Coordinates of N, CA and C in Angstrom, one line a residue:
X1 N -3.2 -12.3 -8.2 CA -4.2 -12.1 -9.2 C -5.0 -13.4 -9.4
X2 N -6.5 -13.5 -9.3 CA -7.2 -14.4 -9.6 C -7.0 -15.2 -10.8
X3 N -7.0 -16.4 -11.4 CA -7.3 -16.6 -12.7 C -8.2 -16.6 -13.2
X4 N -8.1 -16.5 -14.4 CA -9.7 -15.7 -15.0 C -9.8 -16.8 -15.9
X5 N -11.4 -16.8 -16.3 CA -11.6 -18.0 -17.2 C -12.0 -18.2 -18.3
X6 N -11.2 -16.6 -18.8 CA -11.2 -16.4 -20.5 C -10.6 -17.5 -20.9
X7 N -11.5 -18.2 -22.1 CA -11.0 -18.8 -23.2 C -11.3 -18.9 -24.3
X8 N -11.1 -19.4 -25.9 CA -11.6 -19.0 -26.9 C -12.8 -19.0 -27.2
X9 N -13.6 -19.7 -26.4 CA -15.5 -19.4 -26.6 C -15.5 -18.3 -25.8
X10 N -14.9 -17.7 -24.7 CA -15.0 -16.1 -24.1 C -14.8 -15.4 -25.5
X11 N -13.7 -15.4 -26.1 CA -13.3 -14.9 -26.9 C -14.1 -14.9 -28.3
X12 N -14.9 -16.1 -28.8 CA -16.0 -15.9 -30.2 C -16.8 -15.5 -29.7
X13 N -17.5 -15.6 -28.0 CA -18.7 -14.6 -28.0 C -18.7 -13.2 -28.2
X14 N -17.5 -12.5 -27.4 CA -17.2 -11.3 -27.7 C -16.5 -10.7 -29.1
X15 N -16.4 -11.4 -29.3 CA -16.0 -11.1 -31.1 C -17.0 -11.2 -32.3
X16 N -18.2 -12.5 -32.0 CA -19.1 -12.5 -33.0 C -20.4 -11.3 -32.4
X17 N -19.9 -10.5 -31.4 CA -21.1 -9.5 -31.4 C -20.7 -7.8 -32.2
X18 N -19.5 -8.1 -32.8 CA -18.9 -7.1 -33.5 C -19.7 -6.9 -35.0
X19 N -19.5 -6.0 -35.8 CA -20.1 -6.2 -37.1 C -19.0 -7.0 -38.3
X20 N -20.4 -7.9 -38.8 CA -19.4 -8.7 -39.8 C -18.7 -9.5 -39.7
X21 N -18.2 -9.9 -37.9 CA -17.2 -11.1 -37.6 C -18.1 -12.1 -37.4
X22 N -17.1 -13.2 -37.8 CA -17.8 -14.6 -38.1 C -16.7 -15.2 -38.1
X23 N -16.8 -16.6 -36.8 CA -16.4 -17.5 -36.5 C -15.7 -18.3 -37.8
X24 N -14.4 -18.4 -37.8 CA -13.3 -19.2 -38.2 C -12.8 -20.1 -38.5
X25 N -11.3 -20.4 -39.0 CA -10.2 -21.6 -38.8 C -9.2 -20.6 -39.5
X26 N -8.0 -20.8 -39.0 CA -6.7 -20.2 -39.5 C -5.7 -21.0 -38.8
X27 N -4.7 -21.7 -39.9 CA -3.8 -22.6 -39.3 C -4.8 -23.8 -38.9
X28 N -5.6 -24.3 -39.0 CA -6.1 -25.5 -38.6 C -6.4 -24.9 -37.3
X29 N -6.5 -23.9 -36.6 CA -7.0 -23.5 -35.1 C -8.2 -22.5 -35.4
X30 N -9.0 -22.2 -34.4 CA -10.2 -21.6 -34.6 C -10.1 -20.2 -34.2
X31 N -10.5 -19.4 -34.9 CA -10.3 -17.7 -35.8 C -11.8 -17.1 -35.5
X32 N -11.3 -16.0 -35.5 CA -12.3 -14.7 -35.7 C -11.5 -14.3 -37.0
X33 N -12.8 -13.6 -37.8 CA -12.6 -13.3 -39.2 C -13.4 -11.9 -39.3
X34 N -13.2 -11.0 -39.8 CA -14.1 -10.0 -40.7 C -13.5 -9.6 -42.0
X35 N -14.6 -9.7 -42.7 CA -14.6 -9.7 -44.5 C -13.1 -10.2 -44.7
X36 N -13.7 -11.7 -44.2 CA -12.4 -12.7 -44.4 C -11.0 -12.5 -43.9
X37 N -10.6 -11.8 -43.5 CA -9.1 -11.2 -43.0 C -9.5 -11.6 -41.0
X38 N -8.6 -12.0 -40.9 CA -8.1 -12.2 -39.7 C -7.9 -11.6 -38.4
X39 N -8.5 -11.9 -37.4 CA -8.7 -10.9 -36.1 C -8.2 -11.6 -35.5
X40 N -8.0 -12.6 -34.6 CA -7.9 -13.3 -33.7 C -7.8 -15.1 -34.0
X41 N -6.8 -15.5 -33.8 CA -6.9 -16.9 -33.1 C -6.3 -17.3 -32.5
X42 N -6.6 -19.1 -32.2 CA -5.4 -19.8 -31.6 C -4.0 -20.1 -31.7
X43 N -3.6 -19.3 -31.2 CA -1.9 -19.5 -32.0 C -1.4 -21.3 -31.9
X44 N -1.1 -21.7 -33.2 CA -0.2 -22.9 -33.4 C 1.0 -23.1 -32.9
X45 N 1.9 -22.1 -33.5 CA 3.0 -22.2 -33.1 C 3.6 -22.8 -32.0
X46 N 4.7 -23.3 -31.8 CA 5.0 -23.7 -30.5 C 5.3 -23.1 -29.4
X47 N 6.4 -21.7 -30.3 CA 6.4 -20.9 -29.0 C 5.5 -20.3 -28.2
X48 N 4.3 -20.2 -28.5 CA 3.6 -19.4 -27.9 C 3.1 -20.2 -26.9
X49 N 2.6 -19.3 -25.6 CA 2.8 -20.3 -24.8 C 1.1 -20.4 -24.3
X50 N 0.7 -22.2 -23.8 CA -0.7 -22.5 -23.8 C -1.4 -21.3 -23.0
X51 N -2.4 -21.4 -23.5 CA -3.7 -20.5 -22.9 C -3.7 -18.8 -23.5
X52 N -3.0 -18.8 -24.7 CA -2.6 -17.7 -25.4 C -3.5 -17.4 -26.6
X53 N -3.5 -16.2 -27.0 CA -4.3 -15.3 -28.2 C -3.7 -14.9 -28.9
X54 N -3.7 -15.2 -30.1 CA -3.2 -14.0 -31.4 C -4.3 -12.9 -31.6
X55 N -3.6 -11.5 -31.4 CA -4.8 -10.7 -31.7 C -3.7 -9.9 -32.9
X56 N -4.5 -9.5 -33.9 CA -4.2 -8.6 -35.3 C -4.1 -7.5 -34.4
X57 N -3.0 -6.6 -34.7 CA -3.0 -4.8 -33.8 C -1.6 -4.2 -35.3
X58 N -1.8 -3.4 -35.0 CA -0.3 -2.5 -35.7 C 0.5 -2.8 -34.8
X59 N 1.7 -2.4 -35.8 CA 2.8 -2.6 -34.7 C 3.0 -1.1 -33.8
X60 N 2.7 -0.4 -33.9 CA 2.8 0.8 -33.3 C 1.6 0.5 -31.7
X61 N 0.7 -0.3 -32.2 CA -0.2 -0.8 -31.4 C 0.1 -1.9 -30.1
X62 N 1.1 -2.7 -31.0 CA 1.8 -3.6 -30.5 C 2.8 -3.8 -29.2
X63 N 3.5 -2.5 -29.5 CA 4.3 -1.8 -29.2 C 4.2 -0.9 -27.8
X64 N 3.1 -0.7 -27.9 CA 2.4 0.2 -26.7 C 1.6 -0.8 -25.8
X65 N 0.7 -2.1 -26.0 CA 0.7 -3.2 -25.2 C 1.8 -3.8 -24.2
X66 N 3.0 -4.1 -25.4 CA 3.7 -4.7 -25.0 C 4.8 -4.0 -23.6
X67 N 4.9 -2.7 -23.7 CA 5.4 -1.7 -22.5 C 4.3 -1.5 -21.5
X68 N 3.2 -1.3 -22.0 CA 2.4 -1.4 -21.2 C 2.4 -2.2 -19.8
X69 N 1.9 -3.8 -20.6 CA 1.5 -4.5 -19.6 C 2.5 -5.8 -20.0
X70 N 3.5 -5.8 -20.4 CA 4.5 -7.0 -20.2 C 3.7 -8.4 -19.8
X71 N 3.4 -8.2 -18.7 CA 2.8 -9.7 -18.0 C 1.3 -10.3 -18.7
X72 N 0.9 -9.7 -19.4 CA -0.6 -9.8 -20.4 C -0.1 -9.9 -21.8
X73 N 0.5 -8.9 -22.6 CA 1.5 -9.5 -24.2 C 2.4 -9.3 -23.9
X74 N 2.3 -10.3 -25.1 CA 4.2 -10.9 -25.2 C 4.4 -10.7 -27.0
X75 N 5.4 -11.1 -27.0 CA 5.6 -11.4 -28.8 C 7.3 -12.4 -28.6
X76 N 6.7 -13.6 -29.4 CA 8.1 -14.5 -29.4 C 8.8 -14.3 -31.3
X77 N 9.7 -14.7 -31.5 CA 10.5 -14.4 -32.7 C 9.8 -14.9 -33.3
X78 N 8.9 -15.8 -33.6 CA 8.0 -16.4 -34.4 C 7.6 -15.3 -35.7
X79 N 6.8 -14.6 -34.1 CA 5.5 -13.7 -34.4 C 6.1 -12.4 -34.5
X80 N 7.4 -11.9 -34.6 CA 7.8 -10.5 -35.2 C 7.7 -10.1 -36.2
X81 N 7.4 -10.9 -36.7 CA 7.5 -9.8 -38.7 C 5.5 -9.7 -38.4
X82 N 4.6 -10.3 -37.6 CA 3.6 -10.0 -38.2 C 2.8 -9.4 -37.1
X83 N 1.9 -8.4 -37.8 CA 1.2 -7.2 -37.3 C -0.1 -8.1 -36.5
X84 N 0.7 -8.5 -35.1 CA -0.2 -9.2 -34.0 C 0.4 -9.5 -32.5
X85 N -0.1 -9.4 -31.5 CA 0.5 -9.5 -30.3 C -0.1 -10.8 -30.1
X86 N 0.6 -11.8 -29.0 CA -0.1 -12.9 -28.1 C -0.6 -11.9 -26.7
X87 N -1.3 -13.0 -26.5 CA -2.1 -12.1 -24.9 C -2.7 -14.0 -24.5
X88 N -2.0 -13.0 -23.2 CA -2.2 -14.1 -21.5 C -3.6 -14.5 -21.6
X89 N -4.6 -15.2 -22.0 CA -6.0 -15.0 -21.4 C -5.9 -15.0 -19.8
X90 N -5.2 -15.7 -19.4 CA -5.4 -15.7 -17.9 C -5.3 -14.3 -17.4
X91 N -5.2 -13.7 -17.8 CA -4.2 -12.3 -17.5 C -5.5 -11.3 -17.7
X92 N -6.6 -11.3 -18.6 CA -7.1 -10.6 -19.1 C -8.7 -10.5 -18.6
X93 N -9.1 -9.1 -18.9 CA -10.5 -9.1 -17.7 C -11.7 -9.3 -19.3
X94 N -12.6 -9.7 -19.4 CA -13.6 -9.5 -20.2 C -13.5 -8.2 -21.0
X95 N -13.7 -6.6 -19.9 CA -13.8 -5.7 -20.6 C -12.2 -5.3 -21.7
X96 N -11.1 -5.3 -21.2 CA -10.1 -5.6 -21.7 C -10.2 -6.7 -22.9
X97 N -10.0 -7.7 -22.9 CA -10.6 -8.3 -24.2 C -11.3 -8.2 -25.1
X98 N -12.4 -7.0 -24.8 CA -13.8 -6.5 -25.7 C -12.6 -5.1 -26.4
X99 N -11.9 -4.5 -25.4 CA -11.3 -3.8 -26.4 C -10.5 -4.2 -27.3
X100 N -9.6 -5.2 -26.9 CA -8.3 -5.8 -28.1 C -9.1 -6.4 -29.2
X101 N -10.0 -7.1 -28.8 CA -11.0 -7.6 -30.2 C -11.5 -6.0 -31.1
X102 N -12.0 -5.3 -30.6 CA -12.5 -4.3 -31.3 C -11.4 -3.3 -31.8
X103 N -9.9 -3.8 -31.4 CA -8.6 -2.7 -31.8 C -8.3 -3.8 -33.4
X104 N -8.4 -5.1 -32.7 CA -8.4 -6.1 -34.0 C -9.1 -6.0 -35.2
X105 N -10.3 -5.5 -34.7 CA -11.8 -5.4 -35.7 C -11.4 -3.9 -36.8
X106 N -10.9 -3.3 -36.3 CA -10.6 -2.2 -36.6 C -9.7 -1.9 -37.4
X107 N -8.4 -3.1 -37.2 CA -7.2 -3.0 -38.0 C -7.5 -4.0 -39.0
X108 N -8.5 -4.9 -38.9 CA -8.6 -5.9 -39.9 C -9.3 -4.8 -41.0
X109 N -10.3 -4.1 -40.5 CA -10.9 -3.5 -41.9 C -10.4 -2.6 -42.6
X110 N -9.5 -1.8 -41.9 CA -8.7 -0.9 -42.1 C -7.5 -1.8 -43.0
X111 N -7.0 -3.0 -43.0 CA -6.5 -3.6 -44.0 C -6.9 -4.0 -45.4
X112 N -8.1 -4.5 -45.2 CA -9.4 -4.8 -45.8 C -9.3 -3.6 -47.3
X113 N -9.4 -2.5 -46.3 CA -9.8 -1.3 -47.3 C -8.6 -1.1 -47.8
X114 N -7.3 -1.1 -47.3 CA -6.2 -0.5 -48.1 C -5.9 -1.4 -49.1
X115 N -6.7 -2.6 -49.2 CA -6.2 -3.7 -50.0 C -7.1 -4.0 -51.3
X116 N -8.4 -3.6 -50.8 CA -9.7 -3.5 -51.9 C -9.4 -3.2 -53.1
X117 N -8.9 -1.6 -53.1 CA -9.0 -1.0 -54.6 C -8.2 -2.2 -55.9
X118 N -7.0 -2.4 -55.0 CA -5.8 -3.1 -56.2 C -6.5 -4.1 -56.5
X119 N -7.7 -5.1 -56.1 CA -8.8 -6.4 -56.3 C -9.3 -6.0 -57.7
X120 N -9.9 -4.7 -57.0 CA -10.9 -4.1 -58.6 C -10.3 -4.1 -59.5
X121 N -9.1 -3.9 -59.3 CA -8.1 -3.3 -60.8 C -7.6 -4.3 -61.5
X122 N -7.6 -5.5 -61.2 CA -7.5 -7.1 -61.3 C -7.7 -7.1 -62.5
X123 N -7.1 -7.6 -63.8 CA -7.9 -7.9 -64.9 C -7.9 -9.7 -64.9
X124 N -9.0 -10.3 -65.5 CA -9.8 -11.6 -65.0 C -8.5 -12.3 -65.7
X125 N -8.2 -13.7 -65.4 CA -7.5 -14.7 -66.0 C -8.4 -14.8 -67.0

């Protein structure tokens, strides 16, 4: 397999053409964001291994990557409790990437929304 030469500027171009995403920091590493919630970044952690992506997915979503395509996501114990896979960039074609960002884009607002109403209900300090 060729190596490909996705990397996180592959990754903000195709992410800031989504609606509402805008360029990042999470963990002191550089993020894709929509209505502030979290899509994508550089994973910190140690385990994960260089030239890697955190993408936001369900775990049901997660789950079906990860049987999928083994050699493209992974998930180390770090990253089990949270609703996000790593992904190979080397591994990954542009159009493939345009979808995991837009499966991200998707679960972020879909979070967004389940989270909204209880904001409103807020009574002010």
């Amino acid at each position: 397999m060729p190596q490909s030469t996705i990397n996180f500027d592959t990754v903000r171009e195709i992410g800031l053409a989504l609606p509402g995403v805008e360029a990042s920091t999470a963990y002191g590493g550089p993020a894709l964001k929509v209505r502030e919630k979290l899509m994508a970044c550089v994973p910190i952690h140690r385990s994960a291994e260089p030239g890697s992506l955190v993408v936001r997915v369900g775990f049901d979503d997660r789950a079906e990557l990860l049987a999928a395509a083994p050699d493209v996501y992974y998930v180390t114990d770090h990253y089990l409790a949270y609703s996000a896979v790593l992904v190979r960039l080397s591994r990954v074609t542009p159009d493939v990437l345009r979808d995991l960002l837009s499966m991200a884009h998707r679960f972020a607002i879909a979070l967004e929304a389940r989270r909204s109403p209880s904001r409103s209900r807020r009574k002010p300090v």
